[in-house]
Amino acid sequence: MNKIKIVTDSTVDMTPEELEYYDITMVPLSISIDGETFLDKVEIEQVEFLQRMNQAKELPKSSQPAVGTFVEVYDEIGSDDTEILSIHMTGGMSGTVRSAESAASMSDAKVTVFDSQFISKAMSFQVIEAAKLAKEGKSVTEIIERLEQIKKQSSLVMVIETLDNLVKGGRIGKVSALIGSLLHIKPIAHLEDGVLHSVSKARSQSQVVKLLIKKFKEDTEGKKVRGIGFVHVNGFAMADKVRQAISELSGFQDIKIEETTAVVSTHAGEGALAIMYYWD
């Protein structure tokens, strides 16, 4: 039986230690700020990125890994006949998975590309499970069957603190953003079928907590929660309030709050947070 290696991209929000522990190869996206380009999570982390973003003349732009980069990674891993399962961020937000598919067709290695339809910690639930199953000797077909289950039984809910980045990115008009700022509206979005959908609006931190708790209850009532994760864009205090409430409700004590990648930060904007969880 051939060994199976898991490949993913930098929007997965896993630490270098986790990637090493699970023997996962991460291919970084890139982020351009005022003419300078950095490899996401390799050459720039969130603190430096936010400083540069706030001083930048234009909103930073993210780019998927080049097809050639994927080909090099696949060919190197597959040189000893190792099979590859390449799991990537939702194709609804990026061309990364398409780039990986093109590379898979060009590589000499045996590569299967899988669209997680998620980002961040929600994608990591799939990536980590895939690595565990690969270590157990499961086939790519068996692993993908499990990933499809996790995909259907996962939730990602994001809270946007400021609408500035949505304006700069052309996702919302300036007038709408001004009204939203005056009314202190915090949009809440749910990632479904690989695309973000607006589900609610909150005008205070207490409303945010109540709405996220309500969504968590609806999704997980009567089910076994397998994992919970938080990420933020310089929004730890708010994320911590939600974490405490979710911990009391779920019984999970060790729920981590992590800084998300620069690529996610540029679209979500400063102060944003997201809660992700999955269940059986």
Tab-separated table of N, CA and C in Angstrom, residues 177-259:
chain	number	residue	atom	x	y	z
A	177	ALA	N	-21.797	51.474	4.024
A	177	ALA	CA	-20.800	51.342	5.085
A	177	ALA	C	-20.936	52.464	6.103
A	178	LEU	N	-21.204	53.689	5.609
A	178	LEU	CA	-21.367	54.827	6.512
A	178	LEU	C	-22.567	54.620	7.425
A	179	ILE	N	-23.673	54.181	6.844
A	179	ILE	CA	-24.875	53.921	7.642
A	179	ILE	C	-24.594	52.815	8.653
A	180	GLY	N	-23.906	51.775	8.205
A	180	GLY	CA	-23.581	50.673	9.101
A	180	GLY	C	-22.712	51.122	10.258
A	181	SER	N	-21.752	52.006	9.978
A	181	SER	CA	-20.868	52.511	11.028
A	181	SER	C	-21.624	53.379	12.024
A	182	LEU	N	-22.498	54.232	11.508
A	182	LEU	CA	-23.281	55.113	12.382
A	182	LEU	C	-24.200	54.327	13.308
A	183	LEU	N	-24.725	53.227	12.798
A	183	LEU	CA	-25.639	52.399	13.590
A	183	LEU	C	-24.901	51.300	14.358
A	184	HIS	N	-23.580	51.300	14.236
A	184	HIS	CA	-22.740	50.298	14.916
A	184	HIS	C	-23.157	48.874	14.544
A	185	ILE	N	-23.458	48.676	13.290
A	185	ILE	CA	-23.901	47.359	12.831
A	185	ILE	C	-22.698	46.456	12.559
A	186	LYS	N	-22.758	45.261	13.106
A	186	LYS	CA	-21.724	44.254	12.882
A	186	LYS	C	-22.361	43.111	12.084
A	187	PRO	N	-22.077	43.006	10.794
A	187	PRO	CA	-22.653	41.916	9.997
A	187	PRO	C	-22.152	40.553	10.488
A	188	ILE	N	-23.033	39.571	10.476
A	188	ILE	CA	-22.676	38.195	10.830
A	188	ILE	C	-22.960	37.326	9.609
A	189	ALA	N	-21.952	36.594	9.179
A	189	ALA	CA	-22.074	35.794	7.962
A	189	ALA	C	-21.769	34.327	8.248
A	190	HIS	N	-22.393	33.463	7.468
A	190	HIS	CA	-22.214	32.017	7.595
A	190	HIS	C	-21.668	31.478	6.280
A	191	LEU	N	-20.606	30.680	6.363
A	191	LEU	CA	-20.047	30.084	5.152
A	191	LEU	C	-20.817	28.806	4.828
A	192	GLU	N	-21.516	28.836	3.707
A	192	GLU	CA	-22.350	27.699	3.313
A	192	GLU	C	-22.132	27.394	1.836
A	193	ASP	N	-21.920	26.120	1.522
A	193	ASP	CA	-21.626	25.689	0.151
A	193	ASP	C	-20.447	26.460	-0.435
A	194	GLY	N	-19.496	26.799	0.434
A	194	GLY	CA	-18.271	27.445	-0.010
A	194	GLY	C	-18.350	28.943	-0.220
A	195	VAL	N	-19.503	29.555	0.125
A	195	VAL	CA	-19.692	30.989	-0.095
A	195	VAL	C	-20.264	31.630	1.172
A	196	LEU	N	-19.814	32.848	1.491
A	196	LEU	CA	-20.331	33.555	2.662
A	196	LEU	C	-21.722	34.122	2.384
A	197	HIS	N	-22.632	33.902	3.318
A	197	HIS	CA	-23.986	34.440	3.228
A	197	HIS	C	-24.278	35.241	4.496
A	198	SER	N	-24.818	36.441	4.337
A	198	SER	CA	-25.194	37.244	5.492
A	198	SER	C	-26.399	36.609	6.181
A	199	VAL	N	-26.287	36.402	7.497
A	199	VAL	CA	-27.381	35.755	8.223
A	199	VAL	C	-28.018	36.655	9.265
A	200	SER	N	-27.286	37.674	9.724
A	200	SER	CA	-27.846	38.530	10.770
A	200	SER	C	-26.999	39.785	10.923
A	201	LYS	N	-27.456	40.681	11.791
A	201	LYS	CA	-26.706	41.890	12.128
A	201	LYS	C	-26.813	42.106	13.630
A	202	ALA	N	-25.735	42.591	14.225
A	202	ALA	CA	-25.729	42.875	15.659
A	202	ALA	C	-25.249	44.300	15.882
A	203	ARG	N	-25.740	44.920	16.951
A	203	ARG	CA	-25.345	46.300	17.246
A	203	ARG	C	-24.532	46.408	18.533
A	204	SER	N	-24.261	45.299	19.179
A	204	SER	CA	-23.479	45.320	20.411
A	204	SER	C	-22.786	43.981	20.588
A	205	GLN	N	-21.781	43.967	21.464
A	205	GLN	CA	-21.068	42.719	21.728
A	205	GLN	C	-21.991	41.687	22.360
A	206	SER	N	-22.897	42.135	23.218
A	206	SER	CA	-23.817	41.184	23.850
A	206	SER	C	-24.741	40.549	22.819
A	207	GLN	N	-25.152	41.311	21.813
A	207	GLN	CA	-25.972	40.749	20.741
A	207	GLN	C	-25.181	39.736	19.923
A	208	VAL	N	-23.906	40.039	19.669
A	208	VAL	CA	-23.045	39.116	18.939
A	208	VAL	C	-22.979	37.782	19.670
A	209	VAL	N	-22.728	37.835	20.978
A	209	VAL	CA	-22.634	36.613	21.777
A	209	VAL	C	-23.935	35.822	21.713
A	210	LYS	N	-25.061	36.503	21.873
A	210	LYS	CA	-26.368	35.826	21.855
A	210	LYS	C	-26.636	35.163	20.509
A	211	LEU	N	-26.324	35.868	19.427
A	211	LEU	CA	-26.582	35.321	18.093
A	211	LEU	C	-25.686	34.124	17.780
A	212	LEU	N	-24.416	34.188	18.206
A	212	LEU	CA	-23.511	33.080	17.953
A	212	LEU	C	-23.872	31.860	18.805
A	213	ILE	N	-24.299	32.109	20.035
A	213	ILE	CA	-24.749	31.013	20.897
A	213	ILE	C	-25.982	30.350	20.303
A	214	LYS	N	-26.902	31.163	19.814
A	214	LYS	CA	-28.126	30.627	19.200
A	214	LYS	C	-27.792	29.741	18.006
A	215	LYS	N	-26.881	30.213	17.149
A	215	LYS	CA	-26.489	29.440	15.965
A	215	LYS	C	-25.807	28.133	16.369
A	216	PHE	N	-24.938	28.214	17.370
A	216	PHE	CA	-24.239	27.027	17.853
A	216	PHE	C	-25.237	25.988	18.382
A	217	LYS	N	-26.216	26.441	19.149
A	217	LYS	CA	-27.237	25.534	19.685
A	217	LYS	C	-28.023	24.870	18.562
A	218	GLU	N	-28.432	25.664	17.586
A	218	GLU	CA	-29.215	25.126	16.460
A	218	GLU	C	-28.438	24.044	15.707
A	219	ASP	N	-27.152	24.276	15.526
A	219	ASP	CA	-26.335	23.347	14.751
A	219	ASP	C	-26.014	22.057	15.508
A	220	THR	N	-25.813	22.159	16.823
A	220	THR	CA	-25.218	21.036	17.560
A	220	THR	C	-26.144	20.353	18.555
A	221	GLU	N	-27.349	20.845	18.734
A	221	GLU	CA	-28.235	20.253	19.736
A	221	GLU	C	-28.484	18.767	19.434
A	222	GLY	N	-28.263	17.927	20.444
A	222	GLY	CA	-28.468	16.493	20.284
A	222	GLY	C	-27.349	15.788	19.543
A	223	LYS	N	-26.259	16.505	19.235
A	223	LYS	CA	-25.136	15.927	18.487
A	223	LYS	C	-23.862	15.990	19.322
A	224	LYS	N	-22.857	15.223	18.905
A	224	LYS	CA	-21.576	15.232	19.592
A	224	LYS	C	-20.627	16.204	18.904
A	225	VAL	N	-20.243	17.250	19.621
A	225	VAL	CA	-19.316	18.235	19.060
A	225	VAL	C	-17.913	17.634	19.058
A	226	ARG	N	-17.262	17.648	17.901
A	226	ARG	CA	-15.944	17.029	17.748
A	226	ARG	C	-14.805	18.037	17.851
A	227	GLY	N	-15.070	19.276	17.499
A	227	GLY	CA	-14.012	20.273	17.548
A	227	GLY	C	-14.568	21.679	17.458
A	228	ILE	N	-13.898	22.622	18.136
A	228	ILE	CA	-14.292	24.039	18.119
A	228	ILE	C	-13.019	24.870	17.991
A	229	GLY	N	-13.040	25.897	17.175
A	229	GLY	CA	-11.892	26.784	17.041
A	229	GLY	C	-12.316	28.215	16.773
A	230	PHE	N	-11.515	29.153	17.225
A	230	PHE	CA	-11.747	30.579	16.981
A	230	PHE	C	-10.526	31.169	16.299
A	231	VAL	N	-10.747	32.100	15.372
A	231	VAL	CA	-9.674	32.928	14.837
A	231	VAL	C	-10.151	34.380	14.850
A	232	HIS	N	-9.190	35.292	14.798
A	232	HIS	CA	-9.566	36.705	14.857
A	232	HIS	C	-8.546	37.556	14.110
A	233	VAL	N	-8.957	38.795	13.849
A	233	VAL	CA	-8.078	39.795	13.231
A	233	VAL	C	-7.974	40.950	14.219
A	234	ASN	N	-7.053	40.820	15.179
A	234	ASN	CA	-6.913	41.816	16.243
A	234	ASN	C	-8.251	42.012	16.969
A	235	GLY	N	-8.929	40.911	17.211
A	235	GLY	CA	-10.230	40.966	17.892
A	235	GLY	C	-10.335	39.934	18.997
A	236	PHE	N	-9.227	39.753	19.742
A	236	PHE	CA	-9.178	38.695	20.753
A	236	PHE	C	-10.227	38.890	21.847
A	237	ALA	N	-10.393	40.116	22.337
A	237	ALA	CA	-11.290	40.353	23.473
A	237	ALA	C	-12.713	39.892	23.173
A	238	MET	N	-13.190	40.230	21.990
A	238	MET	CA	-14.535	39.822	21.595
A	238	MET	C	-14.617	38.308	21.418
A	239	ALA	N	-13.610	37.737	20.785
A	239	ALA	CA	-13.586	36.289	20.582
A	239	ALA	C	-13.566	35.557	21.918
A	240	ASP	N	-12.864	36.113	22.899
A	240	ASP	CA	-12.766	35.475	24.210
A	240	ASP	C	-14.121	35.456	24.926
A	241	LYS	N	-14.907	36.506	24.750
A	241	LYS	CA	-16.249	36.525	25.359
A	241	LYS	C	-17.123	35.420	24.780
A	242	VAL	N	-17.040	35.255	23.469
A	242	VAL	CA	-17.824	34.198	22.820
A	242	VAL	C	-17.297	32.829	23.244
A	243	ARG	N	-15.976	32.706	23.328
A	243	ARG	CA	-15.382	31.421	23.728
A	243	ARG	C	-15.868	30.994	25.108
A	244	GLN	N	-15.902	31.926	26.047
A	244	GLN	CA	-16.337	31.585	27.404
A	244	GLN	C	-17.780	31.080	27.401
A	245	ALA	N	-18.624	31.748	26.616
A	245	ALA	CA	-20.032	31.337	26.553
A	245	ALA	C	-20.173	29.968	25.896
A	246	ILE	N	-19.416	29.752	24.818
A	246	ILE	CA	-19.475	28.465	24.110
A	246	ILE	C	-18.910	27.351	24.992
A	247	SER	N	-17.869	27.639	25.745
A	247	SER	CA	-17.265	26.650	26.630
A	247	SER	C	-18.253	26.197	27.701
A	248	GLU	N	-18.973	27.150	28.277
A	248	GLU	CA	-19.977	26.815	29.295
A	248	GLU	C	-21.089	25.963	28.699
A	249	LEU	N	-21.472	26.289	27.490
A	249	LEU	CA	-22.573	25.581	26.842
A	249	LEU	C	-22.171	24.179	26.384
A	250	SER	N	-20.971	24.057	25.816
A	250	SER	CA	-20.556	22.799	25.192
A	250	SER	C	-19.813	21.856	26.119
A	251	GLY	N	-19.223	22.416	27.174
A	251	GLY	CA	-18.390	21.597	28.056
A	251	GLY	C	-16.951	21.509	27.587
A	252	PHE	N	-16.642	22.073	26.394
A	252	PHE	CA	-15.264	22.108	25.901
A	252	PHE	C	-14.467	23.127	26.719
A	253	GLN	N	-13.353	22.693	27.277
A	253	GLN	CA	-12.555	23.589	28.106
A	253	GLN	C	-11.357	24.170	27.363
A	254	ASP	N	-10.757	23.385	26.502
A	254	ASP	CA	-9.524	23.820	25.826
A	254	ASP	C	-9.846	24.297	24.412
A	255	ILE	N	-10.495	25.457	24.315
A	255	ILE	CA	-10.834	26.028	23.010
A	255	ILE	C	-9.826	27.131	22.706
A	256	LYS	N	-9.055	26.948	21.649
A	256	LYS	CA	-8.011	27.917	21.321
A	256	LYS	C	-8.561	29.085	20.508
A	257	ILE	N	-7.963	30.249	20.735
A	257	ILE	CA	-8.225	31.431	19.913
A	257	ILE	C	-6.914	31.789	19.226
A	258	GLU	N	-6.926	31.829	17.903
A	258	GLU	CA	-5.695	32.052	17.152
A	258	GLU	C	-5.832	33.232	16.186
A	259	GLU	N	-4.694	33.818	15.856
A	259	GLU	CA	-4.673	34.854	14.824
A	259	GLU	C	-4.814	34.185	13.463
